[in-house]
Short mmCIF file of C-alpha atoms in Angstrom, two decimals:
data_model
loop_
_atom_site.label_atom_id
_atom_site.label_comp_id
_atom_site.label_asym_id
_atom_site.label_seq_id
_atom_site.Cartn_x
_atom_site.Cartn_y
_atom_site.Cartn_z
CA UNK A 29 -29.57 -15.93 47.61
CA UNK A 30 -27.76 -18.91 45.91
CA UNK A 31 -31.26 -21.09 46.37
CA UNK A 32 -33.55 -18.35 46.36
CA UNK A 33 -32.13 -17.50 43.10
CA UNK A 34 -32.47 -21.17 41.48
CA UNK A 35 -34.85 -20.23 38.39
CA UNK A 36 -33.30 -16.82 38.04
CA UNK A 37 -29.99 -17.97 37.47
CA UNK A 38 -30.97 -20.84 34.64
CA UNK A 39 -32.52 -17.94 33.08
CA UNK A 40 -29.07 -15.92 33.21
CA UNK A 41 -27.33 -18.72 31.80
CA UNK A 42 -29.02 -18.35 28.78
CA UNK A 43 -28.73 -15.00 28.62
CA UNK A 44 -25.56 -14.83 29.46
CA UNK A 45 -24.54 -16.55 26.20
CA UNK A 46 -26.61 -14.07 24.38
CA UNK A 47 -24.19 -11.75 26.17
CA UNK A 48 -21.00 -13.67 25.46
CA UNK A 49 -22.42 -13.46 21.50
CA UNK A 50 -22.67 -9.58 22.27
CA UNK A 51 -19.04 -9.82 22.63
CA UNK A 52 -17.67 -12.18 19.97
CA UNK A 53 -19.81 -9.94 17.63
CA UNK A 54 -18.50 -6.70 18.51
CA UNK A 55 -14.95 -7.68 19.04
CA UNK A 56 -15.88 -9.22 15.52
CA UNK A 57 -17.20 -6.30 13.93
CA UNK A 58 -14.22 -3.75 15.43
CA UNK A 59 -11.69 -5.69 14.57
CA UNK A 60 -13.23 -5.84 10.83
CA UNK A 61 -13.63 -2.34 11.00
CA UNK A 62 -10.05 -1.98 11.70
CA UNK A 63 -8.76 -4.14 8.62
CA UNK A 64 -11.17 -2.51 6.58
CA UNK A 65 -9.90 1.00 7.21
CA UNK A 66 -6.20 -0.52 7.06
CA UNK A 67 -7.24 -1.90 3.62
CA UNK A 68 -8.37 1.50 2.58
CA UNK A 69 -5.29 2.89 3.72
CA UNK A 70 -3.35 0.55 1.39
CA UNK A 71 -5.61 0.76 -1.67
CA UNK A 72 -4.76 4.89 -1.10
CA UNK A 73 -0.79 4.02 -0.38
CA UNK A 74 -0.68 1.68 -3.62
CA UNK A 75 -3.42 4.36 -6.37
CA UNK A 76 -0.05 6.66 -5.00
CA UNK A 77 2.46 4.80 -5.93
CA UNK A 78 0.92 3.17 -9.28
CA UNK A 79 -0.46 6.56 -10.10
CA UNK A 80 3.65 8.15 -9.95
CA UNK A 81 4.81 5.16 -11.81
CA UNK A 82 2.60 5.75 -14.39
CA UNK A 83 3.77 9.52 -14.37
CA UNK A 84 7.45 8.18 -15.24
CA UNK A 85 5.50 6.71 -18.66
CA UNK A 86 3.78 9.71 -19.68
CA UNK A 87 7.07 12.43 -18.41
CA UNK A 88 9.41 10.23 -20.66
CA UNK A 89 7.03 9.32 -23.42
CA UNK A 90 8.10 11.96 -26.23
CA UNK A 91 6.12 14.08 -28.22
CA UNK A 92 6.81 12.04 -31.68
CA UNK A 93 6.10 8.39 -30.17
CA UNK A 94 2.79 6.49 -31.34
CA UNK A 95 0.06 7.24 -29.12
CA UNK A 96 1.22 9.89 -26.63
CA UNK A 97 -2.08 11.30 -25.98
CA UNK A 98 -3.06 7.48 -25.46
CA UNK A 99 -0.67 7.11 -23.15
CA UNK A 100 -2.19 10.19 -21.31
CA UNK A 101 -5.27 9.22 -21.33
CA UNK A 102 -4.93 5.89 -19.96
CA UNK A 103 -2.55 7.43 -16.84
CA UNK A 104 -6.14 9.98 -16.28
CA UNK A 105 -8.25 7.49 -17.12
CA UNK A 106 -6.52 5.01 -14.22
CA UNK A 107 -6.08 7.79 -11.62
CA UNK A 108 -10.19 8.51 -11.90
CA UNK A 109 -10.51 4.27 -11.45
CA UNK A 110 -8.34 4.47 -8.25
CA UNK A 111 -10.06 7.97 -6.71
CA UNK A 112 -13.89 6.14 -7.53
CA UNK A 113 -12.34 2.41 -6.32
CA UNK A 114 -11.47 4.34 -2.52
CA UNK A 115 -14.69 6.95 -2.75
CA UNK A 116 -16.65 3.79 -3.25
CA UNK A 117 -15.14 1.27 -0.71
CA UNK A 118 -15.93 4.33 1.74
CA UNK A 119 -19.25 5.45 0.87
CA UNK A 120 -20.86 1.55 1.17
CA UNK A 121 -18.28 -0.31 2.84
CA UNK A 122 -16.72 1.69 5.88
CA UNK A 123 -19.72 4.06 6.77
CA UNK A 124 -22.19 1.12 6.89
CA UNK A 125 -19.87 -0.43 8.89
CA UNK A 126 -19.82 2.64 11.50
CA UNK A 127 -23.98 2.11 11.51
CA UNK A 128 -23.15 -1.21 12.58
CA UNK A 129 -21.11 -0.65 15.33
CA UNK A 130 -22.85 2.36 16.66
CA UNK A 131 -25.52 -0.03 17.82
CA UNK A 132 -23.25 -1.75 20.25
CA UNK A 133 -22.43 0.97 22.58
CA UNK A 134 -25.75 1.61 23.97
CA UNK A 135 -26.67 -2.06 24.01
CA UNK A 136 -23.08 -2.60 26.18
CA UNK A 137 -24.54 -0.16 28.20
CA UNK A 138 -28.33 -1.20 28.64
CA UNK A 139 -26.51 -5.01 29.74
CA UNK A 140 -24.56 -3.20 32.55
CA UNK A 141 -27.73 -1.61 33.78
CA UNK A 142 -29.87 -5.03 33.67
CA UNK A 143 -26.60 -6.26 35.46
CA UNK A 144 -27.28 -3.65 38.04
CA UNK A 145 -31.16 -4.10 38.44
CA UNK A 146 -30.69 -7.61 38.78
CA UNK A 147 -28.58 -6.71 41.62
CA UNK A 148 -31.55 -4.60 43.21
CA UNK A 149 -34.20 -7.47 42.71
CA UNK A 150 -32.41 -10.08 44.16
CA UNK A 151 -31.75 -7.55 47.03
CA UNK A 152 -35.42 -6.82 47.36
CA UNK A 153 -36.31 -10.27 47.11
CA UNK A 154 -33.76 -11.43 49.55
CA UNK A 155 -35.21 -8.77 51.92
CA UNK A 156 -38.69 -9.70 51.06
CA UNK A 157 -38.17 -13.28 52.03
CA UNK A 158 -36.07 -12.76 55.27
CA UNK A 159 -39.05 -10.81 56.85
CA UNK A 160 -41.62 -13.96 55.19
CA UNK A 161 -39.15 -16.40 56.94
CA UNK A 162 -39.73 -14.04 60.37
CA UNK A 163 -43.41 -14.08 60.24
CA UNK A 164 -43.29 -17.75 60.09
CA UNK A 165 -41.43 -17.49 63.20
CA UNK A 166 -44.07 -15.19 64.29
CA UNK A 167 -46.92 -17.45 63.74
CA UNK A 168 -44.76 -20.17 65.51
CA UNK A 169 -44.23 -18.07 68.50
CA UNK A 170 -47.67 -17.21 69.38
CA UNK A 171 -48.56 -21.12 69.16
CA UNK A 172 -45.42 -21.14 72.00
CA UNK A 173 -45.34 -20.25 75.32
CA UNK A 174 -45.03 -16.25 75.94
CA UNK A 175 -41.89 -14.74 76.13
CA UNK A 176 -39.63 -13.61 79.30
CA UNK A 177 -41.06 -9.98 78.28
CA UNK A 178 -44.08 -11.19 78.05
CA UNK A 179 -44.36 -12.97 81.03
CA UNK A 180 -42.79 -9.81 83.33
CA UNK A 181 -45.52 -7.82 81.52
CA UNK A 182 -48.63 -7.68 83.32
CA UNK A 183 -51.96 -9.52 82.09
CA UNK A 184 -53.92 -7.14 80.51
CA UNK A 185 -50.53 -5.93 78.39
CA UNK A 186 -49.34 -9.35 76.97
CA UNK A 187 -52.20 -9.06 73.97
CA UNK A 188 -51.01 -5.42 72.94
CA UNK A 189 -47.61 -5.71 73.13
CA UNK A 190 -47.92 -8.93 70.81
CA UNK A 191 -50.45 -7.12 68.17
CA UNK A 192 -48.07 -4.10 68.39
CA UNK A 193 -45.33 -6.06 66.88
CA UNK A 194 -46.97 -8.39 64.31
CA UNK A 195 -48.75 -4.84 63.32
CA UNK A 196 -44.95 -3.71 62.68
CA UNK A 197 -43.80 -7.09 61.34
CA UNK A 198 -47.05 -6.42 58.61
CA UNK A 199 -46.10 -2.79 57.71
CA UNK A 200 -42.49 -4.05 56.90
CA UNK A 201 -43.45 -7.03 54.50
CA UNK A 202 -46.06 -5.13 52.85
CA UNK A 203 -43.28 -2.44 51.90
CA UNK A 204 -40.60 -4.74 51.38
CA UNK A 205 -43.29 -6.91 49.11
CA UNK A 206 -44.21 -3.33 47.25
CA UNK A 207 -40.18 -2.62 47.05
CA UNK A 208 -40.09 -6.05 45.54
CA UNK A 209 -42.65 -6.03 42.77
CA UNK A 210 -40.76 -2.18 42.14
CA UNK A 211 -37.74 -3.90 41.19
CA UNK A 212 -38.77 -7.32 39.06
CA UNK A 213 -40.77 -4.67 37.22
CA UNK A 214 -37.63 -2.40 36.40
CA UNK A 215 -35.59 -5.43 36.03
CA UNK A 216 -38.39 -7.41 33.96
CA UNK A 217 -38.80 -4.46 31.46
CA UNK A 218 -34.92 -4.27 30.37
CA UNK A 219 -34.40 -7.85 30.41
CA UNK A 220 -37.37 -8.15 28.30
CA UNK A 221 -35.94 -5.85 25.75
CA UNK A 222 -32.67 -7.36 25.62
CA UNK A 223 -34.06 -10.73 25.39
CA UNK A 224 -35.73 -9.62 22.21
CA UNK A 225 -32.47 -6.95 20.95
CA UNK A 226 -29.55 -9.45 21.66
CA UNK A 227 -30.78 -12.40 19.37
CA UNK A 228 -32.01 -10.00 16.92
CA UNK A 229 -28.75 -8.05 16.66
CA UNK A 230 -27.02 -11.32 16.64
CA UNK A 231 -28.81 -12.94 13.91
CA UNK A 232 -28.80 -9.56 11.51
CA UNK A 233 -24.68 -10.12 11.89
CA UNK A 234 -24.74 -12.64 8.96
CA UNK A 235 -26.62 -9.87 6.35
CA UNK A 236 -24.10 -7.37 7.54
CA UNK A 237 -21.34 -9.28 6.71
CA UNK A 238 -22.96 -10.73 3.27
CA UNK A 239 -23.14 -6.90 2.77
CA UNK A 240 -20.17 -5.47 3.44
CA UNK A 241 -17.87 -8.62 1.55
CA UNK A 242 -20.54 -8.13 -1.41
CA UNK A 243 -19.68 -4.40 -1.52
CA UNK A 244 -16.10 -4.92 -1.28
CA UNK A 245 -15.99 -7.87 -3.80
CA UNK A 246 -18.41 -5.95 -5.73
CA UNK A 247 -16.29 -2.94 -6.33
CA UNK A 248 -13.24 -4.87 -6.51
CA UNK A 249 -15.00 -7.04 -9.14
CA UNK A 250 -15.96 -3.83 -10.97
CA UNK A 251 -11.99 -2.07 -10.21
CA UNK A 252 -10.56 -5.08 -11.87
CA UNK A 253 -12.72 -5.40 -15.10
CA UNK A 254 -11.75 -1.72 -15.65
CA UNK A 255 -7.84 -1.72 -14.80
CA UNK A 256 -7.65 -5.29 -16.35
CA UNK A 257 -9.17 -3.32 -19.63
CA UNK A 258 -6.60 -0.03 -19.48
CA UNK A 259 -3.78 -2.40 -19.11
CA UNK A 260 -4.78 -3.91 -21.77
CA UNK A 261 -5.03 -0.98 -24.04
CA UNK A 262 -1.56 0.34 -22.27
CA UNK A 263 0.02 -2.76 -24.38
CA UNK A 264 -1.34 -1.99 -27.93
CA UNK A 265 -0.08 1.15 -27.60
CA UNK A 266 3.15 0.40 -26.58
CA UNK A 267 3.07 -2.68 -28.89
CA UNK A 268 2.64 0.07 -31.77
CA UNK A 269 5.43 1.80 -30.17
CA UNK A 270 7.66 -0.57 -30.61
CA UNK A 271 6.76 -0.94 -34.42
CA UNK A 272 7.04 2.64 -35.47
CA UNK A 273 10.50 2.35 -33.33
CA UNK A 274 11.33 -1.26 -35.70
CA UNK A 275 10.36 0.88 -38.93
CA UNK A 276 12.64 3.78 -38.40
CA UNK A 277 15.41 1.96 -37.67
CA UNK A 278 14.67 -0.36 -40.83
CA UNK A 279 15.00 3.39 -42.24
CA UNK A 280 17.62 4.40 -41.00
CA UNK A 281 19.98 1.17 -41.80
CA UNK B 10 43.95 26.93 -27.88
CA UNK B 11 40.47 28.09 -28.69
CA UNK B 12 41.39 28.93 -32.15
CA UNK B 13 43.59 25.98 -32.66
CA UNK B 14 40.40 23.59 -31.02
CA UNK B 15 38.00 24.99 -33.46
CA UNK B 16 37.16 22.19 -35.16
CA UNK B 17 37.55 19.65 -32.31
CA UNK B 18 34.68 21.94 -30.25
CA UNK B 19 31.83 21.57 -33.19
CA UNK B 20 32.16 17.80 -32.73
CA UNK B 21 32.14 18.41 -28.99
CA UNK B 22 28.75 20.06 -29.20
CA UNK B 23 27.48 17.23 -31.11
CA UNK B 24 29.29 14.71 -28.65
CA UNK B 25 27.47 16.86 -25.48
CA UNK B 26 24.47 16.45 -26.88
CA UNK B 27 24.79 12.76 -26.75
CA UNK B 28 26.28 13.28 -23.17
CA UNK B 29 22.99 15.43 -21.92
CA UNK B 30 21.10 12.57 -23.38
CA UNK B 31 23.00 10.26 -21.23
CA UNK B 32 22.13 12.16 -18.26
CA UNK B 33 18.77 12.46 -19.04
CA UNK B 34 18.02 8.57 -19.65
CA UNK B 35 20.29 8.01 -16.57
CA UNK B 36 18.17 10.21 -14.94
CA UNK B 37 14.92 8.60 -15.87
CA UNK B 38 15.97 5.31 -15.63
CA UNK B 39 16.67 6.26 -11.40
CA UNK B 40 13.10 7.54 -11.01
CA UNK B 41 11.67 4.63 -13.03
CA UNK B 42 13.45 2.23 -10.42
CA UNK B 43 12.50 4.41 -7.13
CA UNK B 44 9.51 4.51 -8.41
CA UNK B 45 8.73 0.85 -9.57
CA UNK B 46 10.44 -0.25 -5.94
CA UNK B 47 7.74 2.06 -4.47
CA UNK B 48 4.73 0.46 -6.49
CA UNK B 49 6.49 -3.16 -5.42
CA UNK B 50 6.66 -2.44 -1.45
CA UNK B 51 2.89 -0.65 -1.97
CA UNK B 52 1.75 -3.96 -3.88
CA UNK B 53 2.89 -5.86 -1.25
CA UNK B 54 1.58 -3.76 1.60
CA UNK B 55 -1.94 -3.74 -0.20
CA UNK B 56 -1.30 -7.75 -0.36
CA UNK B 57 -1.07 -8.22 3.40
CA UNK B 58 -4.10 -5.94 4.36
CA UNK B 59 -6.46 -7.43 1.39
CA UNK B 60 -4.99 -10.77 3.22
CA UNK B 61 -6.19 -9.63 6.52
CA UNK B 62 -9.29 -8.56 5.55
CA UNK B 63 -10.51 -12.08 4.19
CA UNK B 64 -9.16 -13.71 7.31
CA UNK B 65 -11.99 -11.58 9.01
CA UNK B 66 -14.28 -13.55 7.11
CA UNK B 67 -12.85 -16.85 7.06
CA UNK B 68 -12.66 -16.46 11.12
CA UNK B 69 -16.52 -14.82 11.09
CA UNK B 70 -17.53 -17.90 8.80
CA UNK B 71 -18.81 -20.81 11.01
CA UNK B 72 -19.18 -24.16 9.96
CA UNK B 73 -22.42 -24.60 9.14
CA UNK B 74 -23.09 -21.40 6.79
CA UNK B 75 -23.16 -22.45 3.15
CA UNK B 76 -19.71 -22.30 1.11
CA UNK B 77 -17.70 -22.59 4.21
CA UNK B 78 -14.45 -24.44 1.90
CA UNK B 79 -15.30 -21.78 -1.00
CA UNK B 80 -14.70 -19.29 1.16
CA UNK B 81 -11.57 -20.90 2.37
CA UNK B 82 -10.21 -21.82 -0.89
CA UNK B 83 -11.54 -17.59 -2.67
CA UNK B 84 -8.94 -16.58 0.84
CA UNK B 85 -6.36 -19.10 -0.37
CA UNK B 86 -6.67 -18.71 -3.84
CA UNK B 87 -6.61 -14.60 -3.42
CA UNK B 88 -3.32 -14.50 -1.38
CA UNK B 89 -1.52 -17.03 -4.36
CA UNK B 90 -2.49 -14.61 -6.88
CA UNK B 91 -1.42 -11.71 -5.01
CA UNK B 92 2.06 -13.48 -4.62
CA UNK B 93 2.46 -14.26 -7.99
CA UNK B 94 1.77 -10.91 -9.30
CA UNK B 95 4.04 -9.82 -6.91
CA UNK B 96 7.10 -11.88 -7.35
CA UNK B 97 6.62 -12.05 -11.20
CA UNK B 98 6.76 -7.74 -11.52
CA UNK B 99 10.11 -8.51 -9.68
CA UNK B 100 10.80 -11.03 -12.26
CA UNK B 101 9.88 -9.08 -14.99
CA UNK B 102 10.61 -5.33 -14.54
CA UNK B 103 12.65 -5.12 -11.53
CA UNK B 104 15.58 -7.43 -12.51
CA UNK B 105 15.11 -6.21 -15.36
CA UNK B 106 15.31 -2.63 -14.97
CA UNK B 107 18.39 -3.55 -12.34
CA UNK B 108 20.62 -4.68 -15.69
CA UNK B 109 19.43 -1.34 -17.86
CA UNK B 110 20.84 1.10 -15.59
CA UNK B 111 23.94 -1.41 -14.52
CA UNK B 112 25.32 -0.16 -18.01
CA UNK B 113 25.71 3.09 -17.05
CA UNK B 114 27.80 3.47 -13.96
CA UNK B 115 30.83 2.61 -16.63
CA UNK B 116 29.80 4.32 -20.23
CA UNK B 117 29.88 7.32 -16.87
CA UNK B 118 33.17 6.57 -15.92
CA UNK B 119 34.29 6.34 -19.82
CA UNK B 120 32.99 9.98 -20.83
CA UNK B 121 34.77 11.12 -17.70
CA UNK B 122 38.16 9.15 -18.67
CA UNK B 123 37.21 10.83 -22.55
CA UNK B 124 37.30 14.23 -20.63
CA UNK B 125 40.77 13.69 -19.57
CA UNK B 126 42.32 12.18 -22.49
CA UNK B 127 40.75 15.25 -24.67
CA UNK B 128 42.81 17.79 -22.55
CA UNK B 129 45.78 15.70 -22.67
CA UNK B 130 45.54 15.61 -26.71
CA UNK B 131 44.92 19.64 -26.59
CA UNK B 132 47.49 20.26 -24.47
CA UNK B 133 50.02 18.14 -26.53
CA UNK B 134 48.35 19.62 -29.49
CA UNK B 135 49.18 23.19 -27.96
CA UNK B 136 53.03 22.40 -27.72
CA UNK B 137 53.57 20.88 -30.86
CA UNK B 138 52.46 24.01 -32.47
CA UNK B 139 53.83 26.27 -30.27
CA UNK B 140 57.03 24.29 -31.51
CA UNK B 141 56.19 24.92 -35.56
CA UNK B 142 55.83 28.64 -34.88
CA UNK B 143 59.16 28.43 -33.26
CA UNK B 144 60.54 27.00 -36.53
CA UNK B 145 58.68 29.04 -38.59
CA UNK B 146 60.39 32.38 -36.62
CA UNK B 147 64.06 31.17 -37.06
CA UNK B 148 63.34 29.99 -40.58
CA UNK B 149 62.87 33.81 -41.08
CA UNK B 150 65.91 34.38 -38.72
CA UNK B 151 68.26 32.64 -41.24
CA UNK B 152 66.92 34.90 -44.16
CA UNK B 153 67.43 38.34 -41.61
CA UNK B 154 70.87 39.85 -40.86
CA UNK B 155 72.78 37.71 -38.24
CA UNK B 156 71.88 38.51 -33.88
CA UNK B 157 74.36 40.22 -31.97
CA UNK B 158 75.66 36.99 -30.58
CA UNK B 159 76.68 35.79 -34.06
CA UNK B 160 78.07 39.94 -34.94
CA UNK B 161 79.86 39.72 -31.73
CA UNK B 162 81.49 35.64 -32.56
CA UNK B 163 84.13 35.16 -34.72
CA UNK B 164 83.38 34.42 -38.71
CA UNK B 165 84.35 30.78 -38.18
CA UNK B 166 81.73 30.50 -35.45
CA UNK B 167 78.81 32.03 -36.76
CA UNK B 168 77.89 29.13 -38.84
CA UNK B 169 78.14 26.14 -35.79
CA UNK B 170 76.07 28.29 -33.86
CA UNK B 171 73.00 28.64 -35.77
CA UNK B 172 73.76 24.68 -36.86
CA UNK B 173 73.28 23.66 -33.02
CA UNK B 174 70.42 25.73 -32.43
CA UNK B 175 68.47 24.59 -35.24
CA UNK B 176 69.19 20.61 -34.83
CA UNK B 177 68.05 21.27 -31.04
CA UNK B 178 64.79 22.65 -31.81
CA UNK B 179 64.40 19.53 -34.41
CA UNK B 180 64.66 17.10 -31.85
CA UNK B 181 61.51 18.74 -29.00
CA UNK B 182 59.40 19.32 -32.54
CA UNK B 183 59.77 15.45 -33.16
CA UNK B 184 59.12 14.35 -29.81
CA UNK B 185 56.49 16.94 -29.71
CA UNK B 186 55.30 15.15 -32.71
CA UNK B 187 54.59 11.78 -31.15
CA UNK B 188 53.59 13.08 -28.35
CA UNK B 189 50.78 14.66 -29.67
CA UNK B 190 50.58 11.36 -32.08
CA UNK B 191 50.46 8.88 -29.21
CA UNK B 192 47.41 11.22 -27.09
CA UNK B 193 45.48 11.48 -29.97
CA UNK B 194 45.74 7.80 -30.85
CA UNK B 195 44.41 7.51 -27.10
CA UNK B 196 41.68 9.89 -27.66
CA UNK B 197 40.32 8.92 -30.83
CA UNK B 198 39.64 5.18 -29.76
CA UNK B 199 37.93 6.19 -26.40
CA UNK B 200 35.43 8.55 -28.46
CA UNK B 201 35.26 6.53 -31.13
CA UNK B 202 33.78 4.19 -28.97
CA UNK B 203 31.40 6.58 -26.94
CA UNK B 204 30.64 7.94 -30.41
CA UNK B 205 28.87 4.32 -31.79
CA UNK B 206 28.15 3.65 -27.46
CA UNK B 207 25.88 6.53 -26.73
CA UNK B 208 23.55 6.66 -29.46
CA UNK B 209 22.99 2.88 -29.27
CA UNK B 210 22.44 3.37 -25.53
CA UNK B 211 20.06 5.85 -26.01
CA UNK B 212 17.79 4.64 -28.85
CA UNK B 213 17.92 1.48 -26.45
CA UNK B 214 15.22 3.36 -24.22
CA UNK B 215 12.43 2.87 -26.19
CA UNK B 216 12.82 -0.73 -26.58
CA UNK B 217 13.56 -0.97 -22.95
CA UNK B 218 10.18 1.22 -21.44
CA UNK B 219 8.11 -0.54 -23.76
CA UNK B 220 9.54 -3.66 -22.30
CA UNK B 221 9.20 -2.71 -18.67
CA UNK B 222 5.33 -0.98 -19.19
CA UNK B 223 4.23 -4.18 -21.24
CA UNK B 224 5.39 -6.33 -18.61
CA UNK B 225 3.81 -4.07 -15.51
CA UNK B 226 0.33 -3.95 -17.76
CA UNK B 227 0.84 -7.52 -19.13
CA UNK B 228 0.80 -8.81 -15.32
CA UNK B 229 -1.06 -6.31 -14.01
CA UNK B 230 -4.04 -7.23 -16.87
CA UNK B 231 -3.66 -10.89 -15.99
CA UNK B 232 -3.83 -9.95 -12.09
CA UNK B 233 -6.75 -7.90 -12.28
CA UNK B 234 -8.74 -10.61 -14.77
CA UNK B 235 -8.36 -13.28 -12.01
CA UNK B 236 -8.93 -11.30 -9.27
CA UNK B 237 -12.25 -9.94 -11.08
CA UNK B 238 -13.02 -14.24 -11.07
CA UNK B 239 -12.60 -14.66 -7.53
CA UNK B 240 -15.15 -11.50 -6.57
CA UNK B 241 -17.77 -13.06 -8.41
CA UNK B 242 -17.25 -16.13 -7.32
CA UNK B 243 -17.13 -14.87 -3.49
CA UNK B 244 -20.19 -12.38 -4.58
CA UNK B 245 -22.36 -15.82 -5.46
CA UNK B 246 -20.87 -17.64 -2.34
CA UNK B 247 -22.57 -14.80 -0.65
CA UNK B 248 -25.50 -14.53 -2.21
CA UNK B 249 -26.66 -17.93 -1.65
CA UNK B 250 -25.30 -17.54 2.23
CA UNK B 251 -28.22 -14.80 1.75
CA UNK B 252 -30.78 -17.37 0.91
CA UNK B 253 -29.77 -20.11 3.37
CA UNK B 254 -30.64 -17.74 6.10
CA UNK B 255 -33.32 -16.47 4.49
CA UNK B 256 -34.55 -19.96 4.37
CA UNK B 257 -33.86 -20.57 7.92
CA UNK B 258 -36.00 -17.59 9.16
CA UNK B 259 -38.77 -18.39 7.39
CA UNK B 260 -38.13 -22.06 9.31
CA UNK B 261 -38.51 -20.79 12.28
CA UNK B 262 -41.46 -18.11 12.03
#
């Protein structure tokens, strides 16, 4: 098999870097999947925690101080950024990124099977060639001098009993030959197609992950302009606060 | 006692007004902290995963894809800013916030120790004048016919008597006297302090929230505008990652 298999098996050693691709890019792809939901989990965890401390500033922030309904606004207004930050990171982020990885399963799958058929051709072939290497024999023998059985037999038997077995010797090959052509087919046609699928889910790796760090930076990009712009307006009003605070203690004194 | 405290229990209700206050800011001030240690812890917990997540594409990156070292140095550059916003809102609000409430474990020990010394100046209060209406009974005793102690003594008698009884009840009224001097000496300093204490402590709050939110939003604006760089910047990294291999495909076709 190890000789027979000589051109086969320079073949496979292309392919089976194609294959160990397959691998680095799914264990890629699940373990970005798995810091992407743990990311979501934390932008949830901290829209929580910023959205209670926020609820501190509008619970204590009394009815008389400059810009109360400011102050309420900006807690809504920051609550809504968080909710459409997370709805967003989800909707083009995380379910593309289940699209992606729902290829790999049945791919995984179709390489076990060409694993298998492989398995069957080289069998058939193996077979095919055995009974090829005992017809040479064949051909050899009847060039020889006739066999013990042969020479018991009498005269007029030798021929038959000879024709009887390179008729059997025939049927065999021409099966084993048909059995063989059977499997390089079945084996041809999924190698075939995963020759073509493997590079071509390999290469579209590269726009998946332009895509998904684009969305992510994207919305981040986006989240950040807007917070960046509430904080902002969080300090004027506090900075009038503070001066309405300065001018009625000026009154007061 | 509740006729003789009349006037000492209207400036009570003014001084338990001041007291709710206290409990109220004290009260605020705790859920501001919880809830500013919560936002810290979820800050960091969002820093680690958004960490994480860009390690995922500095590991997917390979060497020859364009903007290899931006990428790098966006990662780097990312996880400094996230640990400076970090450590500066415990800088800024957390030690903060930390010296604000340590004020109030001992003006809370002081309106307790007020408490005390108030009941001690009532109760002396209480037998000093139970003392005076003692006087005031055998002033009217001298005026009235003699007891049946002095009817039953000889003439001679009658008038030690009523001498010893009289320079006897002097005496407890006079010690009685500075009794009730000394506890409401005692008093009066310990509220007069709470008195001038409380009110300053709780006008304090403004200046103190608008000091804590204006540092939150201050850093939080500053965060969010550098972040928002840093997404673009990884957004065009991206983009022309985009082109390169759109270049290379049209290479090879």
């Amino acid at each position: 098999l190890q000789k027979l298999g000589k051109a086969d098996e320079t073949k496979d050693a292309a392919f089976e870097e194609w294959v160990t691709n397959f691998h680095k890019q799914l264990a890629e792809g699940t373990k970005l999947q798995r810091d992407l939901r743990a990311y979501l989990a934390a932008v949830k965890a901290m829209h929580e925690s910023s959205k209670r401390l926020q609820e501190c500033l509008v619970d204590m922030y009394e009815m008389e101080w400059y810009g109360k309904d400011e102050v309420n606004s900006i807690a809504e207004d920051t609550d809504l950024l968080w909710t459409d930050f997370h709805q967003k990171l989800v909707d083009h982020a995380l379910i593309s990124m289940d699209t992606y990885l729902g290829q790999f399963p049945d791919i995984k799958a179709r390489i076990a099977k060409r694993d298998r058929k492989l398995v069957d051709y080289d069998s058939a072939r193996h077979h095919y060639a055995s009974l090829q290497k005992g017809k040479k024999k064949d051909d050899v023998k009847v060039a020889k001098p006739v066999s013990l059985l042969e020479k018991a037999a009498p005269g007029w038997a030798q021929g038959i009993l000879s024709a009887h077995h390179v008729a059997q010797t025939n049927l065999s090959r021409s099966q084993a030959e048909e059995e063989l052509g059977r499997a390089q087919k079945v084996f041809d046609e999924i190698n075939e197609d995963l020759q073509e699928e493997l590079p071509s889910l390999w290469n579209s790796r590269v726009g998946f992950y332009v895509n998904t760090f684009q969305s992510v930076a994207g919305l981040e990009e986006k989240f950040h302009r807007e917070m960046g712009k509430l904080s902002l307006n969080l300090n004027d009003v506090l900075d009038k606060l503070e001066e309405q605070k300065a001018g009625k203690v000026s009154q007061k004194t």
